[in-house]
Amino acid sequence: MPDKVRIFDTTLRDGEQSPGISLNVPEKIEIAEELTRLGVDVIEAGFPVASDGDFEAVKAIADHVKGSAVAGLSRTAFADIDRCWEAIKNAEQPRIHVFIATSPTHMEHKLRMTPDQVLAEAVAAVTKAKSYTADVEFSPEDGTRSDHGFLVEVLRAVVEAGATTLNIPDTVGYGVPDEFGKLIALLVDEVNPPDGVVFSTHCHNDLGLAVANSLAGVAGGARQVECTINGIGERAGNAALEEIVMAIKTRSDFFGLETGIRTEEIARASRMVSRLTGYVVQPNKAVVGRNAFAHESGIHQHGVLVERSTYEIMDAEDVGQEAAQIVLGKHSGRHAFQDTLEKMGIHVQGDALNQAFKRFKELADRKVQITEADLEAIVAEELGQLGETYTLESYEVRNGTGDTPWARVVIEREGVKAEAEGEGDGMIDAVCGAIRRATGTDGRLVGFNVSSVTEGVDALGDVTIQLEVDDRRVTGRGVSTDVVEASARAFLSAVNIAMRLRSERAGVRAGDESGP
Ligand code: KIV
Ligand code: ZN
């Protein structure tokens, strides 16, 4: 049994299936590049047959991103497999990930197929995928609710057909650690595949057990874990990459295993995914939460000062949590600015650099110490706006005791300015109302969250807004030292995403209910 656990990241596929997440191609490439810096073994880039947009994103990642295997997800239909191969064929190491459900409930109600048909379909699909690439992964969807004897039969047959990774999904987050660990051990034992075939886990978090189940699977013999940054994913999400990796590292005495992850990149990857998806990280989240290394009680603080290991089992530096130190200030020039961004892995030039530098200078006038986390937030937001339909030219708000909060905004679209006013329950409500009028958007506000990027009274306010437009949820994010401005930016960014999706809709194929 090898002592390395492969990390298969599915942030861009299962993670992107979270409600409200809709990443464009450059954003997906940005995340994929960060994943390779992090050292993940496999990036699951998407589900190419799902839409033209998904296909383009998977293809762009396979064409450009080097250093990790790139997987595309596919159902068993040959047309899906062909499309998947078309998208990933230029990758350094292309992997086709084929799945079909094996549980009685999925076979009967979703697929309307008999177990024999499912078995035949699985074998045919793996054989087809194998004709394209040596690296084929097979998943019996809803594995934990499948009959164990049938699972063994299907897995043996797909190994025979050439599958090299056998991934066991706990699709609905039903498993409990002891049982899931035993299931993996049973399958390792009874399928008994030849050397080189790896068992894998794919656990959902419906009962909050995704990480525990994945680790139990590793203890049972799995040598690949499928997971996502910050644990994002369908419903309650997937197993969190950072927790899996740090558990295996911190408790190497127990597991006797290692991953190839460069753990110092974890915090940056977490911030990037949070920023681009609009999914904020809870402050007490293990490993990457803002408070994960903060000590409030005097006894703990004293203990850590005397000897860190009294109350800390990991070092914040090991996961890159110390990166939010002071990096730049108001006197920093363009070279220092660009240099710092380059070191952070953000490459900008020309107009994009000018825009980002202008935004940095505006911020430096309001905030004395600009940290790496601040820089990431403003530069990303600024770059995300380049080429967008609407931009915020200016805004004005008025409020006071006994007054009705009022706002006026000036929005620009293709060089044309539109001005509108709004009133509301508060200044944020008023400014969002004014933007609605100026852009003619009638989306329903379904989520609003404000947090601070760093500490202190001059910290950047980081606002995420979820809007429901045309029956789809979109998430916008905005940052500023002024929370009303951050909200206006977030609202407008959600409107821009909704506009983009509206115009892309024509190219998107009809939705398919037998997707993962
Ligand atoms: O949860 C699941 O079963 C999946 C499979 C497609 C691997 O995401
Ligand atoms: Zn899944």
XYZ file of C-alpha atoms and ligand atoms in Angstrom:
525
model
C 0.000 0.000 0.000
C 1.650 3.323 -1.009
C 2.130 5.821 1.811
C 1.108 8.839 -0.242
C -2.488 9.997 -0.312
C -3.398 11.696 -3.590
C -5.410 14.874 -3.308
C -8.097 15.152 -5.980
C -9.586 18.612 -5.882
C -13.131 19.032 -7.154
C -13.663 22.696 -6.218
C -14.202 23.563 -9.880
C -16.721 20.770 -10.458
C -18.591 19.645 -7.328
C -17.715 22.913 -5.556
C -19.044 24.950 -8.440
C -22.353 23.081 -8.127
C -23.079 25.062 -4.929
C -26.074 27.404 -5.272
C -25.087 30.917 -6.287
C -21.617 30.037 -7.559
C -20.961 30.869 -11.154
C -17.321 31.280 -12.097
C -16.225 32.531 -15.498
C -13.321 31.019 -17.445
C -10.556 33.414 -16.239
C -11.707 32.872 -12.627
C -11.601 29.104 -13.075
C -8.107 29.329 -14.549
C -7.008 31.517 -11.633
C -8.244 28.886 -9.167
C -6.725 26.023 -11.190
C -3.334 27.779 -11.195
C -3.549 28.224 -7.435
C -4.417 24.527 -7.072
C -1.238 23.564 -8.917
C 0.786 25.906 -6.673
C -0.858 24.126 -3.758
C 0.353 20.839 -5.250
C -2.925 18.952 -5.755
C -2.471 15.731 -7.714
C -5.670 16.006 -9.743
C -7.874 18.972 -10.630
C -11.409 18.015 -11.576
C -12.031 20.939 -13.904
C -15.728 20.425 -14.641
C -18.417 18.404 -16.379
C -17.809 19.205 -20.069
C -21.139 17.974 -21.422
C -23.162 20.079 -18.969
C -22.920 23.271 -21.041
C -20.754 25.002 -23.621
C -19.454 27.213 -20.832
C -18.357 24.164 -18.805
C -16.702 22.659 -21.872
C -14.757 25.865 -22.613
C -13.602 26.154 -18.999
C -12.403 22.539 -18.796
C -10.643 22.891 -22.136
C -8.943 26.146 -21.123
C -7.683 24.555 -17.904
C -6.480 21.416 -19.703
C -4.737 23.544 -22.355
C -3.001 25.976 -19.998
C -2.557 24.568 -16.523
C 0.560 22.495 -15.940
C 1.689 20.443 -12.968
C -1.475 18.502 -11.988
C -3.559 15.889 -13.787
C -6.768 17.393 -15.205
C -9.948 15.342 -14.931
C -13.280 15.841 -16.659
C -16.465 14.241 -15.345
C -18.623 12.163 -17.660
C -21.741 10.035 -17.529
C -21.569 6.643 -19.221
C -23.123 7.786 -22.533
C -20.514 7.631 -25.290
C -21.408 11.136 -26.453
C -20.522 12.429 -22.950
C -17.211 10.578 -22.981
C -16.336 11.929 -26.436
C -17.124 15.474 -25.293
C -15.123 15.006 -22.098
C -12.095 13.763 -24.059
C -12.371 16.659 -26.495
C -12.112 19.040 -23.531
C -9.211 17.425 -21.669
C -7.110 15.844 -24.396
C -4.389 18.542 -24.330
C -3.738 18.189 -20.604
C -0.307 16.988 -19.443
C -2.089 14.109 -17.751
C -5.726 13.812 -18.863
C -8.134 11.770 -16.759
C -11.691 10.748 -17.640
C -13.909 10.319 -14.576
C -16.918 8.151 -15.436
C -19.823 7.654 -13.046
C -23.099 5.787 -12.879
C -25.366 5.223 -9.883
C -25.420 1.774 -8.261
C -27.852 2.168 -5.340
C -31.303 0.543 -5.617
C -33.057 3.888 -5.236
C -31.001 5.655 -7.932
C -31.159 2.699 -10.351
C -34.906 2.365 -9.987
C -36.080 5.977 -9.780
C -33.431 8.019 -11.569
C -31.907 5.716 -14.155
C -34.811 3.265 -14.560
C -32.273 0.544 -15.218
C -31.737 -2.944 -13.846
C -28.493 -3.779 -12.021
C -27.386 -5.860 -15.051
C -27.888 -2.893 -17.348
C -25.927 -0.639 -14.990
C -23.082 -3.147 -14.868
C -22.966 -3.417 -18.663
C -23.117 0.357 -19.059
C -20.263 0.889 -16.554
C -18.003 -1.601 -18.335
C -18.774 -0.185 -21.792
C -18.092 3.371 -20.595
C -14.771 2.518 -18.935
C -13.705 0.589 -22.052
C -14.575 3.588 -24.213
C -12.760 6.037 -21.886
C -9.748 3.716 -21.851
C -9.557 3.933 -25.647
C -8.738 7.626 -25.125
C -6.507 7.689 -22.039
C -4.736 5.327 -19.664
C -5.977 7.334 -16.674
C -9.624 6.365 -16.079
C -11.527 6.816 -12.841
C -14.831 5.117 -12.109
C -17.414 6.151 -9.480
C -20.446 4.099 -8.430
C -22.649 7.067 -7.494
C -24.475 6.744 -4.147
C -21.933 4.066 -3.227
C -22.708 4.067 0.490
C -26.364 3.157 -0.151
C -25.484 0.471 -2.702
C -25.558 -3.261 -2.086
C -22.023 -4.285 -1.117
C -22.071 -7.468 -3.202
C -23.168 -5.493 -6.268
C -20.501 -2.855 -5.639
C -17.796 -5.537 -5.567
C -19.143 -7.034 -8.811
C -19.205 -3.661 -10.615
C -15.773 -2.607 -9.349
C -14.158 -5.895 -10.371
C -15.674 -5.555 -13.834
C -14.499 -1.960 -14.359
C -10.983 -2.822 -13.178
C -11.007 -5.576 -15.778
C -12.075 -2.956 -18.344
C -9.150 -0.698 -17.373
C -10.229 1.645 -14.556
C -7.213 2.762 -12.524
C -9.005 4.710 -9.766
C -12.061 3.374 -7.931
C -13.815 6.235 -6.235
C -16.489 5.475 -3.624
C -18.913 8.395 -3.306
C -20.994 9.028 -0.228
C -23.198 11.086 -2.524
C -25.837 12.041 0.021
C -23.598 12.259 3.094
C -25.253 9.225 4.689
C -22.188 7.347 5.913
C -20.720 7.355 9.401
C -16.961 7.010 9.899
C -16.728 3.507 11.347
C -19.083 2.071 8.725
C -17.496 3.977 5.803
C -13.964 2.972 6.827
C -15.088 -0.662 6.989
C -16.749 -0.388 3.561
C -13.488 0.823 1.986
C -11.518 -1.927 3.749
C -14.029 -4.534 2.530
C -13.829 -3.271 -1.064
C -10.005 -3.146 -1.009
C -10.028 -6.712 0.223
C -12.725 -8.192 -2.017
C -12.053 -6.321 -5.259
C -8.355 -6.918 -4.682
C -7.253 -4.942 -7.749
C -3.762 -5.208 -9.241
C -0.987 -2.817 -8.086
C -1.452 0.677 -9.403
C -5.240 0.752 -8.940
C -6.122 3.246 -6.229
C -9.235 3.426 -4.039
C -10.627 6.892 -3.447
C -13.231 8.592 -1.224
C -15.744 11.289 -2.190
C -17.754 12.303 0.867
C -20.529 14.864 1.175
C -21.161 16.737 4.380
C -24.911 16.420 5.012
C -24.307 15.159 8.561
C -21.113 17.158 9.066
C -19.095 13.944 8.698
C -17.424 14.401 5.289
C -13.914 14.886 6.657
C -14.274 12.192 9.326
C -15.625 9.729 6.757
C -12.838 10.505 4.265
C -10.184 9.970 6.945
C -11.834 6.713 8.011
C -11.685 5.720 4.331
C -7.969 6.511 4.281
C -7.463 4.398 7.408
C -9.398 1.650 5.578
C -7.003 1.731 2.599
C -8.083 4.605 0.314
C -5.114 6.443 -1.210
C -6.979 9.264 -2.930
C -9.327 11.747 -1.291
C -11.728 13.912 -3.282
C -12.290 17.235 -1.608
C -12.798 20.952 -2.146
C -11.226 24.142 -0.829
C -13.232 25.397 2.175
C -15.460 22.312 1.806
C -17.767 23.992 -0.726
C -20.065 21.807 -2.811
C -23.597 20.532 -3.351
C -25.919 21.164 -0.375
C -23.789 21.011 2.815
C -20.650 20.642 0.706
C -17.775 18.189 0.277
C -14.893 17.186 2.523
C -12.664 20.227 3.115
C -9.227 19.831 1.503
C -7.437 21.883 4.145
C -8.826 19.756 6.989
C -7.977 16.443 5.302
C -4.435 17.569 4.494
C -3.708 19.027 7.920
C -5.189 16.004 9.718
C -2.937 13.648 7.745
C 0.066 15.911 8.375
C -0.566 16.746 12.024
C -1.459 13.145 12.910
C 1.187 11.446 10.779
C 1.913 9.414 13.943
C -1.571 7.879 13.517
C -1.935 7.667 9.737
C 1.725 7.069 8.790
C 0.937 8.789 5.485
C 1.617 12.019 3.638
C 0.171 14.184 0.868
C 2.079 16.235 -1.697
C 0.368 19.478 -0.648
C 2.457 22.630 -0.039
C 0.546 23.540 3.067
C 1.855 27.156 3.203
C -0.418 27.870 0.198
C -3.584 26.735 1.999
C -4.694 30.099 3.406
C -4.203 31.864 0.079
C -6.154 29.184 -1.795
C -8.921 29.456 0.788
C -9.119 33.254 0.456
C -9.097 33.063 -3.331
C -11.920 30.526 -3.490
C -13.928 32.454 -0.934
C -13.455 35.705 -2.831
C -14.277 34.322 -6.273
C -17.243 32.210 -5.192
C -18.663 34.674 -2.682
C -18.818 31.885 -0.079
C -17.461 33.414 3.107
C -15.416 31.283 5.495
C -16.888 31.036 8.986
C -14.509 32.615 11.560
C -14.163 29.386 13.575
C -13.627 27.161 10.516
C -10.847 24.625 11.158
C -7.442 25.530 9.652
C -8.544 28.532 7.526
C -11.007 30.410 9.737
C -9.864 33.830 10.955
C -9.969 32.569 14.541
C -8.369 29.192 13.902
C -5.172 30.390 15.609
C -6.591 33.116 17.855
C -6.521 32.658 21.625
C -9.061 34.571 23.649
C -8.719 33.143 27.146
C -5.909 34.596 29.262
C -4.782 31.144 30.346
C -4.455 30.025 26.727
C -2.662 33.224 25.699
C -0.178 32.813 28.513
C 0.327 29.152 27.669
C 1.022 29.884 24.000
C 3.450 32.679 24.861
C 5.424 30.367 27.126
C 5.288 27.354 24.829
C 3.218 27.341 21.618
C 2.488 23.624 21.724
C 0.483 24.001 24.956
C -2.595 25.098 23.006
C -1.622 24.865 19.329
C -1.306 21.614 17.415
C -0.433 23.343 14.136
C 1.676 26.370 13.308
C -0.226 29.213 11.605
C 2.791 29.706 9.330
C 2.529 26.123 8.099
C -0.852 26.882 6.540
C 0.048 30.394 5.380
C -2.170 32.091 7.946
C 0.542 34.646 8.760
C 0.517 36.054 5.240
C -1.836 38.917 6.099
C 1.036 41.070 7.386
C 1.681 44.668 6.410
C 2.986 44.728 2.871
C 2.426 48.193 1.418
C 1.419 51.719 2.440
C 0.492 55.027 0.928
C 4.039 55.833 -0.200
C 4.553 52.587 -2.068
C 5.064 53.123 -5.788
C 3.943 51.248 -8.872
C 7.058 48.993 -8.926
C 6.641 47.891 -5.324
C 2.958 47.331 -6.019
C 3.539 45.208 -9.122
C 6.411 43.355 -7.452
C 4.245 42.421 -4.477
C 1.456 41.202 -6.737
C 3.923 39.075 -8.724
C 5.150 37.463 -5.494
C 1.544 36.708 -4.641
C 1.083 34.996 -8.013
C -1.077 37.799 -9.479
C 0.228 38.828 -12.911
C -1.176 42.095 -14.228
C 0.065 44.444 -16.919
C -1.007 47.409 -19.032
C -4.499 48.779 -18.433
C -5.311 46.185 -15.811
C -2.223 47.207 -13.829
C -3.127 50.906 -14.119
C -6.653 50.253 -12.882
C -5.492 48.076 -10.003
C -2.823 50.614 -8.988
C -5.380 53.428 -9.036
C -7.660 51.443 -6.736
C -4.710 50.668 -4.449
C -3.838 54.368 -4.163
C -7.443 55.245 -3.326
C -7.408 52.614 -0.608
C -4.011 53.728 0.720
C -5.489 57.187 1.297
C -8.076 55.668 3.614
C -6.155 52.812 5.216
C -2.630 53.081 6.643
C -1.452 49.487 6.375
C -2.344 47.470 3.315
C -1.976 43.744 3.847
C -1.670 40.899 1.386
C -5.287 39.953 2.082
C -6.378 43.571 1.343
C -4.407 43.584 -1.901
C -5.884 40.302 -3.043
C -9.377 41.557 -2.326
C -9.169 44.931 -4.100
C -7.084 43.826 -7.066
C -9.308 40.840 -7.715
C -12.442 42.928 -7.453
C -11.014 45.575 -9.769
C -9.854 43.036 -12.349
C -13.168 41.191 -12.117
C -14.849 44.413 -13.215
C -12.739 44.890 -16.332
C -14.934 44.323 -19.346
C -18.091 44.153 -17.229
C -21.351 45.608 -18.507
C -21.954 48.172 -15.759
C -19.476 50.052 -13.595
C -20.115 52.281 -10.612
C -19.080 55.823 -11.528
C -20.111 57.495 -8.275
C -22.641 57.337 -5.463
C -24.030 59.621 -2.815
C -26.069 58.738 0.283
C -27.972 60.721 2.895
C -29.460 59.652 6.207
C -30.126 60.958 9.699
C -32.437 60.535 12.640
C -36.032 60.829 11.416
C -34.957 60.962 7.709
C -35.730 58.389 5.057
C -32.400 56.975 3.865
C -31.712 58.176 0.310
C -29.094 57.383 -2.350
C -28.125 58.494 -5.834
C -25.851 56.462 -8.129
C -24.235 57.112 -11.483
C -23.672 53.935 -13.465
C -21.742 53.655 -16.703
C -22.416 51.264 -19.537
C -20.374 51.336 -22.744
C -19.521 54.987 -22.215
C -23.137 55.998 -21.473
C -23.994 57.217 -17.988
C -27.259 56.511 -16.207
C -28.278 58.208 -12.982
C -30.960 57.045 -10.554
C -32.127 57.667 -7.003
C -33.530 55.289 -4.416
C -34.924 55.247 -0.888
C -34.892 52.352 1.551
C -34.858 51.037 5.112
C -31.209 52.008 5.400
C -28.461 53.470 3.233
C -27.483 50.076 1.828
C -31.085 49.356 0.865
C -31.334 52.809 -0.720
C -28.130 52.457 -2.753
C -29.157 48.981 -3.980
C -32.574 50.373 -4.944
C -30.899 53.150 -6.938
C -28.732 50.582 -8.765
C -31.827 48.501 -9.552
C -33.396 51.542 -11.200
C -30.249 52.598 -13.060
C -29.688 49.099 -14.484
C -33.330 48.049 -14.861
C -32.695 44.848 -12.872
C -35.507 43.409 -10.786
C -33.620 40.587 -9.021
C -34.728 39.446 -5.563
C -32.150 39.882 -2.790
C -31.775 36.479 -1.112
C -28.547 36.879 0.823
C -26.410 39.648 2.304
C -23.237 39.206 4.304
C -20.669 41.671 5.523
C -17.325 40.774 7.078
C -13.952 42.465 7.420
C -10.888 41.449 5.408
C -8.480 42.173 8.279
C -8.688 43.555 11.820
C -9.061 47.169 12.998
C -11.488 50.068 12.539
C -10.062 50.926 9.123
C -10.406 47.336 7.873
C -11.871 46.712 4.436
C -15.527 45.744 4.572
C -16.153 42.700 2.415
C -19.751 42.363 1.260
C -21.337 39.441 -0.551
C -24.789 39.715 -2.033
C -26.900 36.928 -3.487
C -29.510 37.927 -6.035
C -32.102 35.751 -7.692
C -32.451 36.849 -11.298
C -34.237 34.827 -14.025
C -34.670 31.948 -11.511
C -30.901 31.703 -10.991
C -28.935 32.665 -7.961
C -25.856 34.823 -8.542
C -23.339 36.060 -6.030
C -21.588 39.425 -6.175
C -18.832 40.652 -3.948
C -17.451 44.110 -3.224
C -14.796 45.537 -0.925
C -14.192 49.005 0.413
C -13.355 50.747 3.675
C -16.917 52.083 3.412
C -19.517 49.399 3.836
C -22.161 51.257 1.769
C -19.730 51.484 -1.145
C -18.751 47.809 -0.695
C -22.455 46.912 -0.828
C -23.026 48.975 -3.966
C -20.057 47.275 -5.637
C -21.282 43.834 -4.571
C -24.799 44.527 -5.827
C -23.505 45.759 -9.168
C -21.166 42.798 -9.514
C -24.152 40.441 -8.988
C -26.106 42.376 -11.629
C -23.152 42.044 -14.050
C -22.962 38.281 -13.498
C -26.711 37.975 -14.065
C -26.375 39.934 -17.323
C -23.511 37.722 -18.452
C -25.488 34.547 -17.692
C -28.488 35.936 -19.530
C -26.449 36.484 -22.671
C -24.692 33.098 -22.328
C -27.984 31.282 -21.843
C -28.598 30.899 -25.562
C -25.410 28.854 -25.872
C -26.182 26.624 -22.913
C -27.663 23.231 -23.628
C -30.882 22.145 -22.001
C -30.446 21.117 -18.321
C -30.011 17.429 -17.711
C -31.520 15.788 -14.679
C -29.231 12.811 -14.669
C -26.181 14.973 -13.929
C -24.183 14.389 -10.710
O -21.356 12.978 -5.127
C -21.164 12.226 -6.098
O -21.597 11.077 -6.147
C -20.413 12.768 -7.216
C -19.953 11.770 -8.236
C -20.197 12.249 -9.616
C -18.513 11.411 -7.998
O -20.118 13.932 -7.250
Zn -20.243 14.811 -5.187
